[in-house]
């Protein structure tokens, strides 16, 4: 995933816990290369919600339109 990619939650339980509609579309606004953890994390923005900081990419599915 890269900045600007449109995403939805792959883990619907996470979306529901955050109060985000399960099929709401979001955008990757920043990526972080976590060298220490050897893991990429993402900042994702959904309409009507503050930016979600440092989430693991496997919580999201990339949407292609």
Coordinates of C-alpha atoms in Angstrom, one line a residue:
X1 CA 0.0 0.0 0.0
X2 CA 1.1 3.5 -0.7
X3 CA 0.0 7.1 0.1
X4 CA -3.3 7.9 -1.7
X5 CA -4.5 4.3 -1.9
X6 CA -8.2 3.9 -1.1
X7 CA -8.8 1.2 1.5
X8 CA -11.5 -0.4 3.6
X9 CA -11.2 -2.5 6.7
X10 CA -10.4 -6.1 6.2
X11 CA -11.0 -6.7 9.9
X12 CA -14.6 -5.6 10.4
X13 CA -14.4 -6.0 14.2
X14 CA -11.7 -3.3 14.3
X15 CA -13.9 -1.0 12.2
X16 CA -16.9 -1.5 14.5
X17 CA -14.7 -1.0 17.6
X18 CA -13.5 2.4 16.2
X19 CA -17.1 3.4 15.3
X20 CA -16.4 3.4 11.6
X21 CA -19.0 2.1 9.1
X22 CA -17.8 -1.3 8.0
X23 CA -17.7 -0.4 4.3
X24 CA -16.5 3.2 4.7
X25 CA -13.7 4.1 2.3
X26 CA -10.5 5.6 3.6
X27 CA -7.3 6.9 2.2
X28 CA -3.7 6.1 3.2
X29 CA -2.3 9.5 4.1
X30 CA 1.2 8.4 5.2
X31 CA 3.3 5.3 5.5
X32 CA 6.0 4.7 8.1
X33 CA 8.8 2.2 7.6
X34 CA 9.3 0.8 11.1
X35 CA 12.9 -0.3 10.8
X36 CA 13.1 -1.4 14.4
X37 CA 10.0 -3.6 14.1
X38 CA 10.7 -4.6 10.5
X39 CA 7.1 -3.7 9.8
X40 CA 5.3 -1.0 7.7
X41 CA 2.6 1.0 9.4
X42 CA 0.0 3.3 7.9
X43 CA -1.9 6.5 8.8
X44 CA -5.4 6.2 7.3
X45 CA -8.1 8.9 7.1
X46 CA -11.8 8.1 6.9
X47 CA -14.4 10.8 6.2
X48 CA -15.8 12.0 9.5
X49 CA -13.0 10.5 11.5
X50 CA -9.7 11.7 12.7
X51 CA -6.6 10.1 11.2
X52 CA -5.8 6.6 12.5
X53 CA -2.1 6.6 13.2
X54 CA 0.3 3.7 12.8
X55 CA -2.1 0.8 11.9
X56 CA -0.8 -2.4 10.3
X57 CA -1.6 -2.7 6.6
X58 CA -3.1 -6.2 7.1
X59 CA -6.1 -4.6 8.8
X60 CA -7.1 -3.0 5.5
X61 CA -7.9 -4.1 2.0
X62 CA -6.8 -1.9 -0.9
X63 CA -9.8 -0.9 -3.1
X64 CA -9.4 -0.5 -6.9
X65 CA -12.1 1.4 -8.7

